[in-house]
PDB file of C-alpha atoms in Angstrom:
ATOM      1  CA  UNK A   9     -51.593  42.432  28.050  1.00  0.00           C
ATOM      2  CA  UNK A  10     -50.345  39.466  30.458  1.00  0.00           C
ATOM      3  CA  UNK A  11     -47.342  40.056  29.791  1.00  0.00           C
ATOM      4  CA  UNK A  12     -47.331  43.817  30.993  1.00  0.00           C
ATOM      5  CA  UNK A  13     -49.079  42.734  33.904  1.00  0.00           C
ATOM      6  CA  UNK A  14     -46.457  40.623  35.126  1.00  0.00           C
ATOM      7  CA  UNK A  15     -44.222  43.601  34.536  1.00  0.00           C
ATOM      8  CA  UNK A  16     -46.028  46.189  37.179  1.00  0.00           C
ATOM      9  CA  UNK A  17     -44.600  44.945  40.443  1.00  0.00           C
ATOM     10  CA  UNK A  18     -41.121  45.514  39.246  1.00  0.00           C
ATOM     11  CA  UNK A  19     -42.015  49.246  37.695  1.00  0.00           C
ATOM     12  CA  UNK A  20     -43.645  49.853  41.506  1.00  0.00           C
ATOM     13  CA  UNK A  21     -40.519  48.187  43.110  1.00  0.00           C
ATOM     14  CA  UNK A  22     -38.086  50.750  40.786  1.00  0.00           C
ATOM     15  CA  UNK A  23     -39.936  53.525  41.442  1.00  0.00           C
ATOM     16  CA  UNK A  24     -40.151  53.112  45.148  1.00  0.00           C
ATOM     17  CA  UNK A  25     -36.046  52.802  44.950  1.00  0.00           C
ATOM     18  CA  UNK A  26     -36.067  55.793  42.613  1.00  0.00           C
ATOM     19  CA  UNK A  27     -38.229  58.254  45.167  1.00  0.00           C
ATOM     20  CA  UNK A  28     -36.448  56.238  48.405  1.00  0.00           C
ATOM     21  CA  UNK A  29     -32.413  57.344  46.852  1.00  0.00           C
ATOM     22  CA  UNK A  30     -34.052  60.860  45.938  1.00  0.00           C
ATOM     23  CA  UNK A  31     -35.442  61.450  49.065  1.00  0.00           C
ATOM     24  CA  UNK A  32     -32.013  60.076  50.929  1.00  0.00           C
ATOM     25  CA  UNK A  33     -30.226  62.612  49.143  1.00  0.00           C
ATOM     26  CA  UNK A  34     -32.019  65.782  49.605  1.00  0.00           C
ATOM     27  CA  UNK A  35     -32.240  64.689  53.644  1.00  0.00           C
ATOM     28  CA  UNK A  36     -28.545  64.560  53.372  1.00  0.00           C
ATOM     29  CA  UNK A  37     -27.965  67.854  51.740  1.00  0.00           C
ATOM     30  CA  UNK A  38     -30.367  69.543  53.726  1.00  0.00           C
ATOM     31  CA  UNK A  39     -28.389  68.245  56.770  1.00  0.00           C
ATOM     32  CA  UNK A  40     -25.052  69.637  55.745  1.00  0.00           C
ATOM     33  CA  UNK A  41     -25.970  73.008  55.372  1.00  0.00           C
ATOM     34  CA  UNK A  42     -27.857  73.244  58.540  1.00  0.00           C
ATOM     35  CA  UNK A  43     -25.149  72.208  60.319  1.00  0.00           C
ATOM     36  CA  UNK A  44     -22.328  74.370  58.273  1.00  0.00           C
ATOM     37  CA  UNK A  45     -24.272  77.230  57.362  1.00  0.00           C
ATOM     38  CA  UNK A  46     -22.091  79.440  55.291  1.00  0.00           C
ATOM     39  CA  UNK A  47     -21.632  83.276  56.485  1.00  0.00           C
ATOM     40  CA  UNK A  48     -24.345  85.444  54.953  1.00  0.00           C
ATOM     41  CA  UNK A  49     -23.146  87.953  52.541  1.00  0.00           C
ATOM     42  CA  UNK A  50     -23.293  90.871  54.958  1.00  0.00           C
ATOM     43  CA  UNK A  51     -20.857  89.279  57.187  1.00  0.00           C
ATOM     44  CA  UNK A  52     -18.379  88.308  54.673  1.00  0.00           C
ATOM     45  CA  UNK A  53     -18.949  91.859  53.617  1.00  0.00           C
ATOM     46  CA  UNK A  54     -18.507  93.365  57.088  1.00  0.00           C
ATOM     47  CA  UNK A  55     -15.369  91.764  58.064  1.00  0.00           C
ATOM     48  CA  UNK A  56     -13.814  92.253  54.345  1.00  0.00           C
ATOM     49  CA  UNK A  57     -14.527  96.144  55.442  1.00  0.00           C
ATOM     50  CA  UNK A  58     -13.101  95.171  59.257  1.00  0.00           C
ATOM     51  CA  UNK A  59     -10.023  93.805  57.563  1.00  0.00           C
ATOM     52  CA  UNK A  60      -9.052  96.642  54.984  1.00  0.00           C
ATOM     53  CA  UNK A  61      -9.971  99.572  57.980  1.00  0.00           C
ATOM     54  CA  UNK A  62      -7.231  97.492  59.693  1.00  0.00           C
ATOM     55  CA  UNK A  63      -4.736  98.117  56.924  1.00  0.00           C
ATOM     56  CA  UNK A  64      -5.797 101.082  56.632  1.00  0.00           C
ATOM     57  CA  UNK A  65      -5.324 102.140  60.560  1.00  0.00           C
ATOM     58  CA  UNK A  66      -2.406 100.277  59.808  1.00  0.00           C
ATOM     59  CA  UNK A  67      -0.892 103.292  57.376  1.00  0.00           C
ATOM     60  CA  UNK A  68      -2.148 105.729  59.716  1.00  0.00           C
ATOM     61  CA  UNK A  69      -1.070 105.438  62.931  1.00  0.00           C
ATOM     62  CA  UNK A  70       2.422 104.745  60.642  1.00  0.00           C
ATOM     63  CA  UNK A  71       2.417 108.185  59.340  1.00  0.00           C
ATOM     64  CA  UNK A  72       1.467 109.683  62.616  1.00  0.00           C
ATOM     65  CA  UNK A  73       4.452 108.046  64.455  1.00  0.00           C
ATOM     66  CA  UNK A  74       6.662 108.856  61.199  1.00  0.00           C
ATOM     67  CA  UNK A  75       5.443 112.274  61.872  1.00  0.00           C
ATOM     68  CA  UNK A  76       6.029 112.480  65.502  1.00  0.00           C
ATOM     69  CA  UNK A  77       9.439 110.790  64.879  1.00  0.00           C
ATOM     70  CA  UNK A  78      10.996 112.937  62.721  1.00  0.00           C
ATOM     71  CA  UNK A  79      12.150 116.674  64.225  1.00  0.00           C
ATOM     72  CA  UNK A  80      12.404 118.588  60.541  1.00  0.00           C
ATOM     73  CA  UNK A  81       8.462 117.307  59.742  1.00  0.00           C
ATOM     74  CA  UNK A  82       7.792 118.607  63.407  1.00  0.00           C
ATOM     75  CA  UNK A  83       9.322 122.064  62.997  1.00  0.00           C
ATOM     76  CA  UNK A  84       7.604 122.410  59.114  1.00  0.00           C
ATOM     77  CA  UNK A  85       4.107 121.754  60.497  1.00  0.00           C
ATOM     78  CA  UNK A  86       3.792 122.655  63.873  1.00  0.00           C
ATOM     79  CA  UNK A  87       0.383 122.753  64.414  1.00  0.00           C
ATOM     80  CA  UNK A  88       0.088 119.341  63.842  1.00  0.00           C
ATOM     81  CA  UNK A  89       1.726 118.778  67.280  1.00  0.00           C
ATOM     82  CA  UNK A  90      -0.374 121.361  68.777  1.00  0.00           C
ATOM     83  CA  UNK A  91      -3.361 119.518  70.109  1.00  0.00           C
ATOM     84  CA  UNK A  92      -4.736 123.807  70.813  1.00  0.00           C
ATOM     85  CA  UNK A  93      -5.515 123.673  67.507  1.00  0.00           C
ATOM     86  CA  UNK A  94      -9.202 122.774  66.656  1.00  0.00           C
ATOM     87  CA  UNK A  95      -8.048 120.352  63.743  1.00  0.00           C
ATOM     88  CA  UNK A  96      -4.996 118.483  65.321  1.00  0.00           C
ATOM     89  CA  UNK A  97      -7.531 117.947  69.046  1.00  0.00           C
ATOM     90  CA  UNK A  98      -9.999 116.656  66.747  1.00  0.00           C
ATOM     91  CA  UNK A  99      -7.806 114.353  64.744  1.00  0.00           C
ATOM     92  CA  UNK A 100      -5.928 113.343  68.753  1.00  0.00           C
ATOM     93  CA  UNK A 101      -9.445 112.176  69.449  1.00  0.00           C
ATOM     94  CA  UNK A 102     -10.614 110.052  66.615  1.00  0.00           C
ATOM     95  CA  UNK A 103      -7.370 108.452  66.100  1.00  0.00           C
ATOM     96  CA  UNK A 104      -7.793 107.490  70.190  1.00  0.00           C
ATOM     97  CA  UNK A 105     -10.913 106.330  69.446  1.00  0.00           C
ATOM     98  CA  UNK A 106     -10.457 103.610  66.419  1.00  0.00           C
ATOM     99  CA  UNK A 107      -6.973 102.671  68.679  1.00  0.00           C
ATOM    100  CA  UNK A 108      -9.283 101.546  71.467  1.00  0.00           C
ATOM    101  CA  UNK A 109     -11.277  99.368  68.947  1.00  0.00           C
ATOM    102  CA  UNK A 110      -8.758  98.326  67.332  1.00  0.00           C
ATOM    103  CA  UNK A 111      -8.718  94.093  67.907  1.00  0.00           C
ATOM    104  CA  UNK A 112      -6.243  91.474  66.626  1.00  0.00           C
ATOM    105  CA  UNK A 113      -8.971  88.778  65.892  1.00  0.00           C
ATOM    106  CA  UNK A 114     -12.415  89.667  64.104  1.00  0.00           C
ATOM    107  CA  UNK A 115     -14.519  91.239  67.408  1.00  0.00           C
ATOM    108  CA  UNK A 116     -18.290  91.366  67.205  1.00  0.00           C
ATOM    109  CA  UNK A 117     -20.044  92.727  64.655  1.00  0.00           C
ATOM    110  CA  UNK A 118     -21.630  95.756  66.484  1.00  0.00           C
ATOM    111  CA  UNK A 119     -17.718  96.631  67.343  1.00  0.00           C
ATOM    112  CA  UNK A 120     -16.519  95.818  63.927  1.00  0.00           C
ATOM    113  CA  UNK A 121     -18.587  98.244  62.474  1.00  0.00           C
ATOM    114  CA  UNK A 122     -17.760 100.978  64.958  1.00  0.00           C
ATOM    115  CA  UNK A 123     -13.949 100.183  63.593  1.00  0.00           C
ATOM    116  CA  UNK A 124     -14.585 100.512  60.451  1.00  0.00           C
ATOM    117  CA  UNK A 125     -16.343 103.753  60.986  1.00  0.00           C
ATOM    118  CA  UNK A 126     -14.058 105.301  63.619  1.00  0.00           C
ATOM    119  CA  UNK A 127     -10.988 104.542  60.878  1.00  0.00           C
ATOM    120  CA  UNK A 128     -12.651 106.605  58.683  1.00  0.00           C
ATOM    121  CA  UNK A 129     -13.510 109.886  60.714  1.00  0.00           C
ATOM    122  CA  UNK A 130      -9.656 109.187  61.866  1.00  0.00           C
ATOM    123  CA  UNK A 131      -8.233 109.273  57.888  1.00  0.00           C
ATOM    124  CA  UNK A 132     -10.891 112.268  57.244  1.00  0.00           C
ATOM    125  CA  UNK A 133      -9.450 114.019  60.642  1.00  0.00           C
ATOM    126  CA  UNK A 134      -5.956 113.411  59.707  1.00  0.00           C
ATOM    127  CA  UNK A 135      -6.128 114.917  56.059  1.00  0.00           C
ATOM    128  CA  UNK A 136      -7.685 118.099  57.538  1.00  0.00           C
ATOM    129  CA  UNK A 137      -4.885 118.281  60.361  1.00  0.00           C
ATOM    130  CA  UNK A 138      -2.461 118.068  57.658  1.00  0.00           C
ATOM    131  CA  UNK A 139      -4.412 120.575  55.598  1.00  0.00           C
ATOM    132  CA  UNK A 140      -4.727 122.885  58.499  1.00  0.00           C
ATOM    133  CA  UNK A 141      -0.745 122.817  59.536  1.00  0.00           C
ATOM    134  CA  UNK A 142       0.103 123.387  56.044  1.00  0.00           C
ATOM    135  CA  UNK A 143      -1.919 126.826  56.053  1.00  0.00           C
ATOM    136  CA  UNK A 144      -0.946 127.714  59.790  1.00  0.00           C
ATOM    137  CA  UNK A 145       2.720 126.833  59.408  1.00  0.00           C
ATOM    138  CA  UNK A 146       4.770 128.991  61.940  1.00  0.00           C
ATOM    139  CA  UNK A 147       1.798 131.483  62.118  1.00  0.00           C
ATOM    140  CA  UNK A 148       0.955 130.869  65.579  1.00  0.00           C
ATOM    141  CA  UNK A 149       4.449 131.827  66.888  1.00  0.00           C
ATOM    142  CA  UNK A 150       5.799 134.778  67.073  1.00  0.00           C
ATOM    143  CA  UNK A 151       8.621 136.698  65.222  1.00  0.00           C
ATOM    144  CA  UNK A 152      10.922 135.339  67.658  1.00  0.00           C
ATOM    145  CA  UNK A 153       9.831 132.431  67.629  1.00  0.00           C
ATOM    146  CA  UNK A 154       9.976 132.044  64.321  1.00  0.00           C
ATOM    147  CA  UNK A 155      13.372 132.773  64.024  1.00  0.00           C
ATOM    148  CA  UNK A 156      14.311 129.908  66.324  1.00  0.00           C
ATOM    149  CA  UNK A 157      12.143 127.393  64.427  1.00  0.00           C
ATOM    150  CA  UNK A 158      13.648 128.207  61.361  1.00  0.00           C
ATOM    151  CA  UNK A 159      16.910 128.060  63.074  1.00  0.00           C
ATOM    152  CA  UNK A 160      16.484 124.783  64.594  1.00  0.00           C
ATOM    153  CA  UNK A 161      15.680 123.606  61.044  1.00  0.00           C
ATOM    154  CA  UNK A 162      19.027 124.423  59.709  1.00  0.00           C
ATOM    155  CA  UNK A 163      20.945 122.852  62.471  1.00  0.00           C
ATOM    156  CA  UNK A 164      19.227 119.663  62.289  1.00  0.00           C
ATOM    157  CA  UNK A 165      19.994 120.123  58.218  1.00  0.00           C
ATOM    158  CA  UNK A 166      23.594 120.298  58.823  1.00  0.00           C
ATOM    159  CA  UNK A 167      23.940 117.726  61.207  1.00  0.00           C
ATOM    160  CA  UNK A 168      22.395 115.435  58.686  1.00  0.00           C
ATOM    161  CA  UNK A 169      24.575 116.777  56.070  1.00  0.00           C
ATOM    162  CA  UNK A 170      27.781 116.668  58.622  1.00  0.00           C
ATOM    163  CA  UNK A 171      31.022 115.248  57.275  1.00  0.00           C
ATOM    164  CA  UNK A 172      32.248 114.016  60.459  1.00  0.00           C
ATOM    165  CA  UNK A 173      30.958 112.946  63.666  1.00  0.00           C
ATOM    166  CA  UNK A 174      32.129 116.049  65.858  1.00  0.00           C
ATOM    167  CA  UNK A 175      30.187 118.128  63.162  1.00  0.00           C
ATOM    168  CA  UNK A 176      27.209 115.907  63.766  1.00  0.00           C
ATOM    169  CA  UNK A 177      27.294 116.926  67.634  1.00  0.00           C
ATOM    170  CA  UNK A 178      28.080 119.982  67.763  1.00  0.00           C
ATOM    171  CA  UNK A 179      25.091 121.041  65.246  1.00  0.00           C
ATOM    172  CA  UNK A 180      22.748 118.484  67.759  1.00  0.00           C
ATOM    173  CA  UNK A 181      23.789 120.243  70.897  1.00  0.00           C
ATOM    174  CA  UNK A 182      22.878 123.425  69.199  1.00  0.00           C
ATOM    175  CA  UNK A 183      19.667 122.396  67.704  1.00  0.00           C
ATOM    176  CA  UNK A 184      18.841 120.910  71.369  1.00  0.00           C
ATOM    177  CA  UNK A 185      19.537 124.372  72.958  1.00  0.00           C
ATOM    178  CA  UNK A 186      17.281 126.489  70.168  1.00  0.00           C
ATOM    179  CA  UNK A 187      14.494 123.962  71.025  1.00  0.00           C
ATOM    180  CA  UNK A 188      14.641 124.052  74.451  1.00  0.00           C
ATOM    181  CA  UNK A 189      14.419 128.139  73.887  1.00  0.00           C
ATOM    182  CA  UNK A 190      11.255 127.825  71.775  1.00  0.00           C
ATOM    183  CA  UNK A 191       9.882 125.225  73.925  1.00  0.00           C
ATOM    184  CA  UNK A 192      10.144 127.915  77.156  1.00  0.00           C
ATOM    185  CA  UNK A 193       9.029 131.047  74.458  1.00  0.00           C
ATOM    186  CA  UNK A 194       5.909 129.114  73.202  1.00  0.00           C
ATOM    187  CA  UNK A 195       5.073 127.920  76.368  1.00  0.00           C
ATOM    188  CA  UNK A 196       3.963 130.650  78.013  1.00  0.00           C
ATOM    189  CA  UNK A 197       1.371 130.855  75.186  1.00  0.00           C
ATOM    190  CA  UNK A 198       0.700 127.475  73.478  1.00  0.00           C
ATOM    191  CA  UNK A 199       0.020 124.356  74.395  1.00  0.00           C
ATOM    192  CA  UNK A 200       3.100 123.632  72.080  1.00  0.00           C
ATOM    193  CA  UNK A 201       6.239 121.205  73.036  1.00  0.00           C
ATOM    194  CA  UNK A 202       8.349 118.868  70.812  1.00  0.00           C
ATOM    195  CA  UNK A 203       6.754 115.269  70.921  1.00  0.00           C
ATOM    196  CA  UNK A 204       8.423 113.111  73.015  1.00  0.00           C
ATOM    197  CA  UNK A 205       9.721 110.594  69.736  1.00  0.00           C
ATOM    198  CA  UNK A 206      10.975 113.891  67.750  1.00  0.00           C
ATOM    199  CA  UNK A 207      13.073 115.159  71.068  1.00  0.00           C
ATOM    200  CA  UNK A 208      14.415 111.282  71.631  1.00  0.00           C
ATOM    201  CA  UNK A 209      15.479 111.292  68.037  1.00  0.00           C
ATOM    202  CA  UNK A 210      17.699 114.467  68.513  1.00  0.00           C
ATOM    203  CA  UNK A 211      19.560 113.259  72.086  1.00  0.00           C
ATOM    204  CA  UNK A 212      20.026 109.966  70.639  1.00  0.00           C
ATOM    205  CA  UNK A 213      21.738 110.991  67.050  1.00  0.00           C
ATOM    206  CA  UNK A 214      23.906 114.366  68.983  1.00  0.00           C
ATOM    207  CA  UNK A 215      25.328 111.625  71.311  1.00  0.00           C
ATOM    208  CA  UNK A 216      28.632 110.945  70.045  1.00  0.00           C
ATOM    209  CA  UNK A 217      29.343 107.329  69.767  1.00  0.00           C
ATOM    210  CA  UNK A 218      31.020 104.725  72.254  1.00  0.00           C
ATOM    211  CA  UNK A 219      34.504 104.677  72.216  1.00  0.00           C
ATOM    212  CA  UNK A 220      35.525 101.110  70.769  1.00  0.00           C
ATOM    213  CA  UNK A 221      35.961  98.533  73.781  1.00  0.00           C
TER     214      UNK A 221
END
């Protein structure tokens, strides 16, 4: 019985250390994630939905400049540079709208969110532009006018296909004179006119090339 008496300071003096190292340790932790708190999950989930709606706008304003780039995909679907027609002005606006939130670096939240929405309404408005120039086609033009689009199309076909450079020109200049003939038709009508990147494709390509210095 002694003997375990003599034994009780030390068992107080161990269990002091014991509850003193515990009690260090949980200060400490406590400490390092008050002052590195880690994101909450609807952050991290927010900018993971920022970040692919970036990609995303990413693929879309590439198809819309592929589009507006290329003269053949312009005369196929003409509506969809017709910004008279109710889809194409609606897809113009909600593509302007996610371009104007559009940020390099992560943005706050309230306008990461609106980017990640506007992307969306832009991809939805896109599709039914697309959907809406497939169905309209040359239907807005008129017989005339028809005739010139399709004939534009085969120029620009056989200057692609042209064997020789002086082929490649001549069927240019004569695409660039049917255009500028639909252009002046349609005009009087629609609010209808070769994008600026289609018509800059054409002058560039029917220019026939430098003489060597």
């Amino acid at each position: 019985m002694d003997s375990l008496q003599g034994f009780e300071p030390l068992l107080i003096v161990m269990l002091w250390l014991l509850i003193s190292v515990y009690s260090r340790v949980a200060l400490q932790r406590r400490w390092r994630t008050s002052a590195s708190p880690a994101p909450a999950p609807a952050s991290r989930s927010l900018r993971l939905r920022w970040e692919q709606a970036g990609e995303r706008y990413g693929r879309l304003a590439g198809e819309y400049a592929g589009y507006e780039s290329d003269p053949l995909e312009v005369l196929r679907l003409p509506a969809l540079a017709d910004p008279a027609v109710p889809a194409t002005t609606r897809f113009i606006e909600a593509f302007s709208e996610a371009m104007a939130l559009r940020t390099e670096e992560y943005p706050p939240e309230p306008m990461a969110r609106e980017f990640v929405d506007a992307t969306a309404r832009a991809e939805r408005a896109w599709t039914a532009a697309r959907e809406a120039a497939e169905k309209l086609r040359a239907s807005r033009f008129t017989a005339e006018e028809r005739g010139l689009l399709a004939q534009a199309v085969k120029l620009l076909e056989l200057a692609h296909r042209g064997a020789t450079p002086a082929e490649q020109e001549a069927a240019y200049a004569a695409a660039r004179q049917v255009l500028a003939r639909l252009e002046r038709s349609a005009g009087t009508r629609l609010d209808w006119r070769v994008p600026a990147r289609a018509r800059q494709v054409v002058d560039r390509e029917g220019k026939p090339p430098l003489p060597p210095s």
